[in-house]
Amino acid sequence: MLDIAQKVHDESRQGEAFAPFALDTNRYRRHFYIESYGCQMNFSDSEIVASILNGEGFGATRNLEEADLIFLNTCSIREKAEQTVRKRLTEFKKLKKGNPALLVGVLGCMAERLKAKFLEEEKLVDIVVGPDAYRALPQLIDEADGGQKAINVLLSREETYADISPVRLNSNGITAFVSIMRGCNNMCSFCVVPFTRGRERSRNADSILAECRDLYAQGYKEITLLGQNVDSYYFIPDADGQPVTFARLLELVALVAPDLRVRFSTSHPKDITDDVLATMARYENICRYIHLPLQSGSTRVLGLMNRNYSREWYKAKVDRIREYMPDCGISSDIIAGFCTETEEDHQDTLDLMRFAQYDMSYMFFYSERPGTLAQRRYQDDVPEAVKKRRLQEIVELQNKLSFDSNLRDIGKTFKVLIEGDSKRSELDWMGRNSQNKVIVFPKEGYNLKPGDYVHVQVDSSTQATLLGKIVANA
Ligand code: 5AD
Ligand code: SF4
């Protein structure tokens, strides 16, 4: 119960401070500390920022007190994420009093919208950099050192940071994220992303493959390809090569090595193709797991959300996925209480959740975002108490669906990639199966290490985790 409920209330993941290596004062002149908020895309962007800063002689530190530069990589997707960042900036203001040379920067999605407020009115930050301007960071730091307010929030139609090898921050050395595209063209009416991250562009396929090969050579065993809408990935190589679609890219990454697992996120129900499903089914190392955000189960509300599919279309997609891969895990994003949502619309959402039998969902109540289509066109007219009650019903149903999904796994044997010790005990391993479920199991006398695959039979489960034991001769 708790795990899923927490995902709702703590929807913008708490910021995490990253330190990929120990503080090395000889190697680096100055040190930066970076916290990331929001989606995985932001965490990956922080890895690009770290790489750019390393190249300029800045080393990462986990310790706030040792930092000459503090960065917050921010998210605007929901109001709560913004409030958290504002609170954190106020805390840094105190640190600045004790150390006037300390620079504080805001990166990412909040940069564009709140630049004036942060820089001028509230005097909370020295540097403001949007998601397409990270290459300008070294120059902006120089300007800020000289006492100027440094800002670059220009969005680009081309920037993909294709040539930058991200520094892996907070990595377990086994699983990594690779960004394959930036921005979004979908214009879902509730969503601020097209405004904060700009137009969609696909990264050069060769540079994606080079990054994946490099990760594999370093011992990584699982790669998640990241984009706001991966199914619209499309890249045309220069020398009259064949266009690379998402299905082709998936295949190319799967071919890097048979023991390198491939995942991807996020899929849009209107865009995921049979080609993608067939490719997934063809390669054992492409994981049987699709994050397929529903948002609402009501065709009328989906229309207002500008999602470009109906509930019937969505149901047909779920059926199609299960035709190709009967064992495929499916998860969702769901918004409760979007503009004009009636009780009947809400029941449609619950009904579709039961149909899809989601293994997991991220659930939110609608919060109006400035500048979005919904904010300009519709009234945010569902009372907060109603939104929260509907969200609670969605959460309770999802808890039941997750529990049922785990019950169905009892007795089954899964191939598990070991990621490390379980949180609770060094005597247990923690890993994931292809369907992205966490499995915890005793190490027993086996000589295994993180990055190894092992067959595990599930014997019980908690709300969010499967428990099992190693099957010797699988
Ligand atoms: N209010 C609530 N949830 C939102 N999301 C995006 N914008 C909003 C909003 N304004 C959710 C969607 C999306 C996920 C990343 O965040 O469900 O898929
Ligand atoms: Fe936002 Fe829709 Fe694009 Fe996702 S697909 S980032 S919800 S506009």
Short mmCIF file of C-alpha atoms and ligand atoms in Angstrom, two decimals:
data_model
loop_
_atom_site.label_atom_id
_atom_site.label_comp_id
_atom_site.label_asym_id
_atom_site.label_seq_id
_atom_site.Cartn_x
_atom_site.Cartn_y
_atom_site.Cartn_z
CA MET A 1 0.00 0.00 0.00
CA LEU A 2 2.59 2.46 1.15
CA ASP A 3 4.92 2.24 -1.82
CA ILE A 4 2.33 3.16 -4.38
CA ALA A 5 0.66 5.76 -2.19
CA GLN A 6 4.02 7.39 -1.67
CA LYS A 7 4.52 7.67 -5.40
CA VAL A 8 1.46 9.87 -5.45
CA HIS A 9 2.21 12.15 -2.55
CA ASP A 10 5.88 12.28 -3.22
CA GLU A 11 5.33 12.46 -6.93
CA SER A 12 8.33 14.61 -7.74
CA ARG A 13 11.09 12.37 -6.51
CA GLN A 14 13.09 13.99 -3.78
CA GLY A 15 16.18 15.68 -5.04
CA GLU A 16 19.25 13.54 -4.87
CA ALA A 17 22.76 14.76 -4.49
CA PHE A 18 25.22 13.01 -6.71
CA ALA A 19 28.87 12.25 -6.31
CA PRO A 20 30.32 9.93 -8.92
CA PHE A 21 33.74 9.99 -7.34
CA ALA A 22 35.41 11.12 -4.15
CA LEU A 23 36.33 14.76 -3.82
CA ASP A 24 39.67 15.15 -5.56
CA THR A 25 41.06 18.57 -4.76
CA ASN A 26 44.20 18.05 -6.81
CA ARG A 27 42.38 17.13 -9.94
CA TYR A 28 39.64 19.73 -9.75
CA ARG A 29 39.95 23.39 -9.03
CA ARG A 30 36.36 23.82 -7.96
CA HIS A 31 33.47 21.59 -7.01
CA PHE A 32 29.82 21.42 -7.85
CA TYR A 33 26.89 19.80 -6.12
CA ILE A 34 23.81 18.93 -8.15
CA GLU A 35 20.29 17.91 -7.15
CA SER A 36 17.76 16.63 -9.66
CA TYR A 37 14.01 16.76 -9.44
CA GLY A 38 11.20 15.27 -11.46
CA CYS A 39 11.46 12.75 -14.25
CA GLN A 40 14.24 10.41 -15.32
CA MET A 41 14.97 12.75 -18.21
CA ASN A 42 16.10 15.35 -15.69
CA PHE A 43 18.36 12.87 -13.92
CA SER A 44 19.94 12.08 -17.29
CA ASP A 45 20.36 15.76 -18.06
CA SER A 46 22.29 16.16 -14.81
CA GLU A 47 24.70 13.53 -16.13
CA ILE A 48 25.24 15.63 -19.25
CA VAL A 49 25.78 18.73 -17.12
CA ALA A 50 28.31 16.84 -14.99
CA SER A 51 30.20 15.83 -18.11
CA ILE A 52 30.32 19.43 -19.40
CA LEU A 53 31.51 20.69 -16.00
CA ASN A 54 34.17 17.96 -15.65
CA GLY A 55 35.58 19.04 -19.01
CA GLU A 56 35.98 22.54 -17.62
CA GLY A 57 37.78 21.47 -14.45
CA PHE A 58 34.83 21.21 -12.08
CA GLY A 59 34.51 18.06 -9.96
CA ALA A 60 31.32 16.72 -8.38
CA THR A 61 30.88 16.55 -4.64
CA ARG A 62 28.23 14.94 -2.50
CA ASN A 63 28.94 17.38 0.27
CA LEU A 64 27.07 20.70 0.15
CA GLU A 65 29.61 22.41 2.43
CA GLU A 66 32.46 21.68 0.01
CA ALA A 67 30.66 23.02 -3.05
CA ASP A 68 31.62 26.23 -4.85
CA LEU A 69 28.60 25.79 -7.10
CA ILE A 70 25.18 24.39 -6.29
CA PHE A 71 22.79 23.39 -9.06
CA LEU A 72 19.17 22.42 -8.87
CA ASN A 73 17.93 20.63 -11.96
CA THR A 74 14.26 21.49 -11.83
CA CYS A 75 10.92 20.15 -13.01
CA SER A 76 7.75 22.08 -13.80
CA ILE A 77 5.39 19.28 -14.61
CA ARG A 78 3.33 19.60 -11.48
CA GLU A 79 2.95 22.46 -9.06
CA LYS A 80 4.33 20.51 -6.12
CA ALA A 81 7.70 20.02 -7.81
CA GLU A 82 8.04 23.79 -8.15
CA GLN A 83 7.23 24.39 -4.51
CA THR A 84 9.92 21.93 -3.43
CA VAL A 85 12.57 23.70 -5.50
CA ARG A 86 11.62 27.11 -4.15
CA LYS A 87 11.96 25.82 -0.59
CA ARG A 88 15.37 24.34 -1.34
CA LEU A 89 16.60 27.61 -2.87
CA THR A 90 15.63 29.47 0.27
CA GLU A 91 17.77 27.04 2.27
CA PHE A 92 20.76 27.70 -0.02
CA LYS A 93 20.35 31.43 0.55
CA LYS A 94 21.54 30.85 4.11
CA LEU A 95 24.65 29.02 2.85
CA LYS A 96 25.41 31.94 0.56
CA LYS A 97 25.43 34.30 3.53
CA GLY A 98 28.27 32.25 5.06
CA ASN A 99 30.13 31.97 1.75
CA PRO A 100 29.61 34.95 -0.57
CA ALA A 101 31.62 33.29 -3.40
CA LEU A 102 29.15 30.41 -3.56
CA LEU A 103 27.13 30.36 -6.79
CA VAL A 104 23.64 28.88 -7.02
CA GLY A 105 22.15 27.88 -10.36
CA VAL A 106 18.76 26.72 -11.56
CA LEU A 107 18.79 24.31 -14.47
CA GLY A 108 16.05 22.65 -16.46
CA CYS A 109 12.36 23.14 -16.92
CA MET A 110 11.66 25.87 -14.37
CA ALA A 111 14.39 28.06 -15.80
CA GLU A 112 12.44 29.69 -18.60
CA ARG A 113 9.29 30.46 -16.68
CA LEU A 114 10.80 31.64 -13.44
CA LYS A 115 14.00 33.27 -14.63
CA ALA A 116 13.01 36.83 -13.80
CA LYS A 117 11.51 35.88 -10.48
CA PHE A 118 14.54 33.89 -9.31
CA LEU A 119 17.17 36.31 -10.55
CA GLU A 120 15.68 39.69 -9.87
CA GLU A 121 12.71 39.65 -7.54
CA GLU A 122 13.74 36.95 -5.13
CA LYS A 123 17.52 37.15 -5.67
CA LEU A 124 17.74 33.45 -4.97
CA VAL A 125 20.05 32.40 -7.78
CA ASP A 126 23.07 33.57 -9.80
CA ILE A 127 22.72 31.37 -12.86
CA VAL A 128 19.65 30.26 -14.81
CA VAL A 129 20.08 27.75 -17.64
CA GLY A 130 17.37 26.08 -19.72
CA PRO A 131 17.51 22.45 -20.90
CA ASP A 132 18.99 23.26 -24.30
CA ALA A 133 21.74 25.61 -23.08
CA TYR A 134 23.95 23.41 -20.91
CA ARG A 135 26.94 23.89 -23.19
CA ALA A 136 26.93 27.55 -22.20
CA LEU A 137 27.39 26.70 -18.52
CA PRO A 138 31.17 27.30 -18.28
CA GLN A 139 30.79 30.75 -19.81
CA LEU A 140 27.80 31.55 -17.60
CA ILE A 141 29.78 30.54 -14.52
CA ASP A 142 32.51 33.00 -15.55
CA GLU A 143 29.93 35.74 -15.91
CA ALA A 144 28.42 34.93 -12.52
CA ASP A 145 31.91 34.93 -10.94
CA GLY A 146 32.28 38.44 -12.30
CA GLY A 147 29.12 39.47 -10.48
CA GLN A 148 26.79 39.46 -13.47
CA LYS A 149 23.48 37.64 -13.51
CA ALA A 150 24.04 34.81 -15.95
CA ILE A 151 21.17 33.48 -17.98
CA ASN A 152 20.53 31.37 -21.07
CA VAL A 153 17.12 29.82 -21.55
CA LEU A 154 17.07 29.61 -25.33
CA LEU A 155 15.41 26.49 -26.67
CA SER A 156 16.91 24.83 -29.70
CA ARG A 157 15.55 22.83 -32.61
CA GLU A 158 18.77 20.85 -32.96
CA GLU A 159 20.50 20.34 -29.61
CA THR A 160 20.62 16.66 -28.59
CA TYR A 161 24.00 16.65 -26.77
CA ALA A 162 24.77 13.69 -29.03
CA ASP A 163 28.56 14.04 -28.70
CA ILE A 164 28.61 14.33 -24.91
CA SER A 165 29.32 11.18 -22.89
CA PRO A 166 27.31 11.57 -19.72
CA VAL A 167 29.13 11.11 -16.42
CA ARG A 168 27.16 8.36 -14.64
CA LEU A 169 25.96 9.85 -11.38
CA ASN A 170 24.78 7.73 -8.45
CA SER A 171 25.09 4.69 -10.67
CA ASN A 172 24.86 1.10 -9.53
CA GLY A 173 27.21 0.21 -12.40
CA ILE A 174 24.60 -2.17 -13.88
CA THR A 175 21.68 -0.10 -15.19
CA ALA A 176 21.94 3.15 -17.15
CA PHE A 177 19.71 5.58 -19.00
CA VAL A 178 20.44 6.76 -22.52
CA SER A 179 18.61 9.76 -23.91
CA ILE A 180 17.49 9.19 -27.53
CA MET A 181 15.49 12.34 -28.16
CA ARG A 182 14.55 15.64 -26.59
CA GLY A 183 11.44 17.79 -26.43
CA CYS A 184 7.88 16.86 -27.36
CA ASN A 185 5.50 17.83 -30.17
CA ASN A 186 2.37 16.29 -28.74
CA MET A 187 0.76 19.21 -26.99
CA CYS A 188 -1.29 17.23 -24.49
CA SER A 189 -3.40 20.05 -23.14
CA PHE A 190 -2.42 19.55 -19.47
CA CYS A 191 1.30 19.38 -20.11
CA VAL A 192 3.95 22.05 -19.82
CA VAL A 193 6.75 19.95 -21.37
CA PRO A 194 6.39 21.19 -24.97
CA PHE A 195 6.92 24.72 -23.61
CA THR A 196 9.78 23.99 -21.23
CA ARG A 197 11.68 21.48 -23.36
CA GLY A 198 10.76 22.66 -26.82
CA ARG A 199 10.29 20.85 -30.11
CA GLU A 200 10.96 17.18 -30.51
CA ARG A 201 14.29 16.12 -32.04
CA SER A 202 15.89 12.71 -32.37
CA ARG A 203 19.49 12.07 -31.50
CA ASN A 204 21.92 10.62 -34.04
CA ALA A 205 21.49 6.83 -33.99
CA ASP A 206 25.23 6.16 -34.28
CA SER A 207 25.97 8.22 -31.18
CA ILE A 208 23.25 6.34 -29.27
CA LEU A 209 24.75 3.01 -30.31
CA ALA A 210 28.26 4.16 -29.44
CA GLU A 211 27.07 5.16 -25.97
CA CYS A 212 25.35 1.78 -25.49
CA ARG A 213 28.43 -0.16 -26.62
CA ASP A 214 30.59 1.89 -24.31
CA LEU A 215 28.27 1.22 -21.37
CA TYR A 216 28.34 -2.50 -22.11
CA ALA A 217 32.14 -2.44 -22.28
CA GLN A 218 32.13 -0.82 -18.83
CA GLY A 219 30.06 -3.70 -17.44
CA TYR A 220 26.55 -2.23 -17.65
CA LYS A 221 23.88 -4.85 -18.33
CA GLU A 222 20.72 -2.84 -18.78
CA ILE A 223 19.98 0.27 -20.82
CA THR A 224 16.78 2.29 -20.74
CA LEU A 225 16.24 4.39 -23.86
CA LEU A 226 14.63 7.64 -22.83
CA GLY A 227 12.37 10.13 -24.58
CA GLN A 228 9.07 11.90 -23.92
CA ASN A 229 7.56 9.91 -26.77
CA VAL A 230 10.04 7.27 -27.93
CA ASP A 231 7.75 5.88 -30.64
CA SER A 232 8.17 9.01 -32.70
CA TYR A 233 11.97 8.60 -32.77
CA TYR A 234 13.08 9.11 -36.37
CA PHE A 235 16.59 9.71 -37.59
CA ILE A 236 17.88 10.01 -41.13
CA PRO A 237 21.60 9.33 -41.41
CA ASP A 238 23.58 11.74 -43.62
CA ALA A 239 25.05 9.49 -46.32
CA ASP A 240 21.74 8.39 -47.88
CA GLY A 241 21.28 5.72 -45.23
CA GLN A 242 17.95 4.14 -44.33
CA PRO A 243 15.83 6.14 -41.88
CA VAL A 244 16.06 4.73 -38.37
CA THR A 245 12.64 4.31 -36.73
CA PHE A 246 12.19 3.48 -33.07
CA ALA A 247 11.63 -0.20 -33.89
CA ARG A 248 14.91 -0.28 -35.82
CA LEU A 249 16.77 1.56 -33.07
CA LEU A 250 15.48 -0.94 -30.50
CA GLU A 251 16.73 -3.76 -32.67
CA LEU A 252 20.15 -2.16 -33.16
CA VAL A 253 20.57 -1.67 -29.41
CA ALA A 254 19.36 -5.23 -28.72
CA LEU A 255 22.04 -6.47 -31.11
CA VAL A 256 24.84 -4.76 -29.14
CA ALA A 257 25.02 -7.90 -26.97
CA PRO A 258 22.57 -10.69 -26.14
CA ASP A 259 23.12 -10.22 -22.41
CA LEU A 260 22.51 -6.48 -22.50
CA ARG A 261 18.91 -5.80 -21.52
CA VAL A 262 17.04 -3.01 -23.28
CA ARG A 263 14.14 -1.02 -21.86
CA PHE A 264 12.47 2.17 -23.03
CA SER A 265 10.19 4.91 -21.79
CA THR A 266 7.77 6.57 -22.51
CA SER A 267 5.41 5.15 -25.14
CA HIS A 268 2.41 7.09 -26.40
CA PRO A 269 -0.62 4.85 -27.01
CA LYS A 270 -1.34 6.62 -30.30
CA ASP A 271 2.18 6.02 -31.64
CA ILE A 272 3.39 2.61 -30.47
CA THR A 273 3.46 0.44 -33.59
CA ASP A 274 3.13 -3.26 -34.37
CA ASP A 275 6.67 -3.00 -35.64
CA VAL A 276 7.86 -2.08 -32.14
CA LEU A 277 5.82 -4.91 -30.57
CA ALA A 278 7.11 -7.43 -33.11
CA THR A 279 10.70 -6.31 -32.48
CA MET A 280 10.19 -6.67 -28.73
CA ALA A 281 8.78 -10.16 -29.18
CA ARG A 282 11.69 -11.15 -31.43
CA TYR A 283 14.51 -10.30 -29.00
CA GLU A 284 14.69 -11.94 -25.61
CA ASN A 285 16.86 -9.10 -24.28
CA ILE A 286 14.25 -6.40 -25.01
CA CYS A 287 12.31 -6.35 -21.78
CA ARG A 288 8.65 -7.34 -21.64
CA TYR A 289 7.51 -4.10 -20.12
CA ILE A 290 5.71 -1.08 -21.56
CA HIS A 291 4.92 2.16 -19.80
CA LEU A 292 1.77 3.21 -21.64
CA PRO A 293 0.25 6.29 -19.98
CA LEU A 294 -3.55 6.27 -20.10
CA GLN A 295 -4.15 9.68 -18.43
CA SER A 296 -7.94 9.17 -18.54
CA GLY A 297 -10.27 6.30 -19.41
CA SER A 298 -12.97 8.61 -20.79
CA THR A 299 -12.97 9.26 -24.52
CA ARG A 300 -14.50 12.69 -23.94
CA VAL A 301 -11.78 13.70 -21.46
CA LEU A 302 -9.06 12.22 -23.68
CA GLY A 303 -10.35 14.53 -26.44
CA LEU A 304 -10.03 17.56 -24.15
CA MET A 305 -6.57 16.37 -23.16
CA ASN A 306 -5.61 16.28 -26.84
CA ARG A 307 -4.35 12.73 -26.49
CA ASN A 308 -5.56 11.66 -29.94
CA TYR A 309 -6.95 8.28 -28.95
CA SER A 310 -10.21 6.92 -27.55
CA ARG A 311 -10.77 4.40 -24.78
CA GLU A 312 -11.49 1.75 -27.44
CA TRP A 313 -8.21 2.52 -29.20
CA TYR A 314 -6.34 2.18 -25.91
CA LYS A 315 -8.04 -1.12 -25.11
CA ALA A 316 -7.16 -2.44 -28.57
CA LYS A 317 -3.50 -1.47 -27.94
CA VAL A 318 -3.47 -3.40 -24.67
CA ASP A 319 -4.95 -6.43 -26.47
CA ARG A 320 -2.37 -6.08 -29.22
CA ILE A 321 0.51 -5.96 -26.72
CA ARG A 322 -0.79 -9.13 -25.05
CA GLU A 323 -1.19 -10.86 -28.43
CA TYR A 324 2.49 -10.30 -29.18
CA MET A 325 3.70 -10.83 -25.62
CA PRO A 326 1.21 -12.48 -23.26
CA ASP A 327 3.63 -11.98 -20.36
CA CYS A 328 4.26 -8.26 -20.96
CA GLY A 329 4.12 -5.94 -17.94
CA ILE A 330 2.15 -2.73 -18.49
CA SER A 331 2.18 0.41 -16.36
CA SER A 332 0.44 3.75 -16.65
CA ASP A 333 0.21 7.42 -15.72
CA ILE A 334 -3.23 8.56 -14.62
CA ILE A 335 -4.58 12.03 -13.91
CA ALA A 336 -7.62 12.45 -11.65
CA GLY A 337 -9.92 15.44 -11.91
CA PHE A 338 -8.98 17.01 -15.23
CA CYS A 339 -11.17 19.94 -16.32
CA THR A 340 -14.88 19.03 -16.59
CA GLU A 341 -14.31 15.42 -15.47
CA THR A 342 -17.61 13.93 -14.27
CA GLU A 343 -18.22 10.98 -11.98
CA GLU A 344 -19.01 8.93 -15.07
CA ASP A 345 -15.67 9.88 -16.70
CA HIS A 346 -13.93 8.89 -13.48
CA GLN A 347 -15.72 5.50 -13.51
CA ASP A 348 -14.49 5.05 -17.10
CA THR A 349 -10.92 5.49 -15.84
CA LEU A 350 -11.39 2.90 -13.07
CA ASP A 351 -13.01 0.55 -15.55
CA LEU A 352 -10.14 0.85 -18.00
CA MET A 353 -7.61 0.28 -15.24
CA ARG A 354 -9.37 -3.01 -14.45
CA PHE A 355 -9.32 -3.92 -18.14
CA ALA A 356 -5.60 -3.18 -18.54
CA GLN A 357 -4.69 -4.83 -15.21
CA TYR A 358 -1.77 -2.48 -14.73
CA ASP A 359 1.13 -3.83 -12.74
CA MET A 360 1.96 -0.33 -11.57
CA SER A 361 0.83 3.26 -12.11
CA TYR A 362 1.98 6.79 -11.40
CA MET A 363 -1.11 8.64 -10.27
CA PHE A 364 -1.67 12.38 -9.96
CA PHE A 365 -4.46 14.83 -9.49
CA TYR A 366 -4.66 17.51 -12.11
CA SER A 367 -2.78 20.69 -11.39
CA GLU A 368 -3.14 23.53 -13.84
CA ARG A 369 0.16 24.64 -15.37
CA PRO A 370 0.70 28.16 -16.69
CA GLY A 371 0.81 28.53 -20.46
CA THR A 372 -0.65 25.11 -21.27
CA LEU A 373 -3.57 24.65 -23.67
CA ALA A 374 -5.81 23.55 -20.80
CA GLN A 375 -5.00 26.64 -18.78
CA ARG A 376 -5.90 28.86 -21.73
CA ARG A 377 -8.98 26.95 -22.88
CA TYR A 378 -10.64 25.21 -19.97
CA GLN A 379 -11.67 25.91 -16.43
CA ASP A 380 -9.99 23.92 -13.69
CA ASP A 381 -13.46 23.24 -12.33
CA VAL A 382 -13.23 19.98 -10.38
CA PRO A 383 -13.09 20.91 -6.67
CA GLU A 384 -9.88 19.87 -4.93
CA ALA A 385 -11.69 17.59 -2.49
CA VAL A 386 -13.29 15.74 -5.41
CA LYS A 387 -9.94 15.44 -7.22
CA LYS A 388 -8.36 14.00 -4.10
CA ARG A 389 -11.19 11.57 -3.44
CA ARG A 390 -11.04 10.32 -7.04
CA LEU A 391 -7.27 10.03 -6.84
CA GLN A 392 -7.64 8.00 -3.66
CA GLU A 393 -10.03 5.63 -5.42
CA ILE A 394 -7.57 5.27 -8.28
CA VAL A 395 -4.73 4.56 -5.85
CA GLU A 396 -6.77 1.97 -3.97
CA LEU A 397 -7.71 0.21 -7.18
CA GLN A 398 -4.11 0.24 -8.38
CA ASN A 399 -2.95 -1.20 -5.07
CA LYS A 400 -5.37 -4.08 -5.57
CA LEU A 401 -4.29 -4.56 -9.21
CA SER A 402 -0.60 -4.57 -8.22
CA PHE A 403 -1.29 -7.03 -5.45
CA ASP A 404 -3.24 -9.33 -7.80
CA SER A 405 -0.49 -9.06 -10.41
CA ASN A 406 2.07 -10.14 -7.79
CA LEU A 407 -0.15 -13.03 -6.67
CA ARG A 408 -0.25 -14.29 -10.26
CA ASP A 409 3.56 -14.45 -10.22
CA ILE A 410 3.79 -16.77 -7.23
CA GLY A 411 5.19 -20.11 -8.33
CA LYS A 412 6.66 -18.66 -11.56
CA THR A 413 10.39 -18.63 -12.31
CA PHE A 414 11.96 -15.47 -13.73
CA LYS A 415 15.34 -14.58 -15.16
CA VAL A 416 16.55 -11.82 -12.85
CA LEU A 417 19.35 -9.30 -13.38
CA ILE A 418 21.06 -8.74 -10.03
CA GLU A 419 21.43 -5.01 -9.30
CA GLY A 420 22.90 -5.20 -5.77
CA ASP A 421 22.20 -5.98 -2.14
CA SER A 422 18.60 -5.71 -1.03
CA LYS A 423 17.87 -2.57 0.98
CA ARG A 424 16.96 -4.59 4.06
CA SER A 425 19.75 -7.16 4.25
CA GLU A 426 23.21 -7.86 2.86
CA LEU A 427 22.27 -11.51 2.90
CA ASP A 428 19.75 -10.92 0.09
CA TRP A 429 20.12 -9.81 -3.53
CA MET A 430 17.79 -7.35 -5.23
CA GLY A 431 17.15 -7.55 -8.97
CA ARG A 432 14.45 -7.13 -11.59
CA ASN A 433 12.72 -9.45 -13.96
CA SER A 434 12.03 -8.59 -17.59
CA GLN A 435 8.63 -7.14 -16.55
CA ASN A 436 10.46 -4.60 -14.37
CA LYS A 437 9.29 -6.08 -11.08
CA VAL A 438 11.70 -5.99 -8.16
CA ILE A 439 12.58 -9.44 -6.79
CA VAL A 440 14.42 -10.00 -3.50
CA PHE A 441 15.99 -13.38 -2.74
CA PRO A 442 18.62 -14.90 -0.42
CA LYS A 443 22.18 -15.09 -1.74
CA GLU A 444 22.59 -18.54 -0.18
CA GLY A 445 25.90 -20.21 -1.08
CA TYR A 446 25.97 -19.14 -4.73
CA ASN A 447 28.94 -17.27 -6.12
CA LEU A 448 27.07 -14.38 -7.77
CA LYS A 449 27.64 -10.66 -8.18
CA PRO A 450 25.74 -7.59 -9.40
CA GLY A 451 25.35 -7.79 -13.19
CA ASP A 452 24.83 -11.57 -13.17
CA TYR A 453 21.62 -13.18 -14.36
CA VAL A 454 19.99 -15.81 -12.19
CA HIS A 455 16.73 -17.75 -12.27
CA VAL A 456 14.52 -17.09 -9.28
CA GLN A 457 11.28 -18.78 -8.33
CA VAL A 458 8.77 -16.49 -6.65
CA ASP A 459 7.31 -17.86 -3.45
CA SER A 460 5.58 -14.83 -1.92
CA SER A 461 5.18 -11.09 -2.32
CA THR A 462 4.66 -7.84 -0.52
CA GLN A 463 2.68 -4.98 -2.09
CA ALA A 464 5.56 -3.81 -4.27
CA THR A 465 8.16 -6.59 -4.19
CA LEU A 466 8.33 -10.24 -5.14
CA LEU A 467 10.23 -12.60 -2.83
CA GLY A 468 11.78 -15.82 -4.04
CA LYS A 469 14.67 -18.23 -4.08
CA ILE A 470 17.34 -19.15 -6.60
CA VAL A 471 16.51 -22.11 -8.82
CA ALA A 472 19.71 -24.06 -9.17
CA ASN A 473 19.61 -25.62 -12.62
CA ALA A 474 17.37 -23.31 -14.59
N1 5AD B 1 -1.26 17.75 -13.70
C1 5AD B 1 -1.17 16.48 -13.23
N2 5AD B 1 -0.39 15.54 -13.79
C2 5AD B 1 0.33 15.90 -14.89
N3 5AD B 1 1.18 15.19 -15.66
C3 5AD B 1 1.65 16.00 -16.62
N4 5AD B 1 1.12 17.24 -16.48
C4 5AD B 1 0.29 17.19 -15.42
C5 5AD B 1 -0.56 18.14 -14.78
N5 5AD B 1 -0.66 19.38 -15.24
C6 5AD B 1 1.46 13.77 -15.46
C7 5AD B 1 1.00 12.96 -16.67
C8 5AD B 1 2.31 12.61 -17.34
C9 5AD B 1 3.24 12.49 -16.15
C10 5AD B 1 4.68 12.55 -16.47
O1 5AD B 1 2.87 13.59 -15.34
O2 5AD B 1 0.35 11.81 -16.20
O3 5AD B 1 2.24 11.41 -18.08
FE1 SF4 B 2 3.61 16.05 -22.04
FE2 SF4 B 2 2.02 14.64 -23.67
FE3 SF4 B 2 4.53 15.22 -24.45
FE4 SF4 B 2 4.12 13.44 -22.47
S1 SF4 B 2 3.46 13.20 -24.62
S2 SF4 B 2 5.61 15.16 -22.48
S3 SF4 B 2 2.32 14.28 -21.45
S4 SF4 B 2 2.88 16.71 -24.09
#
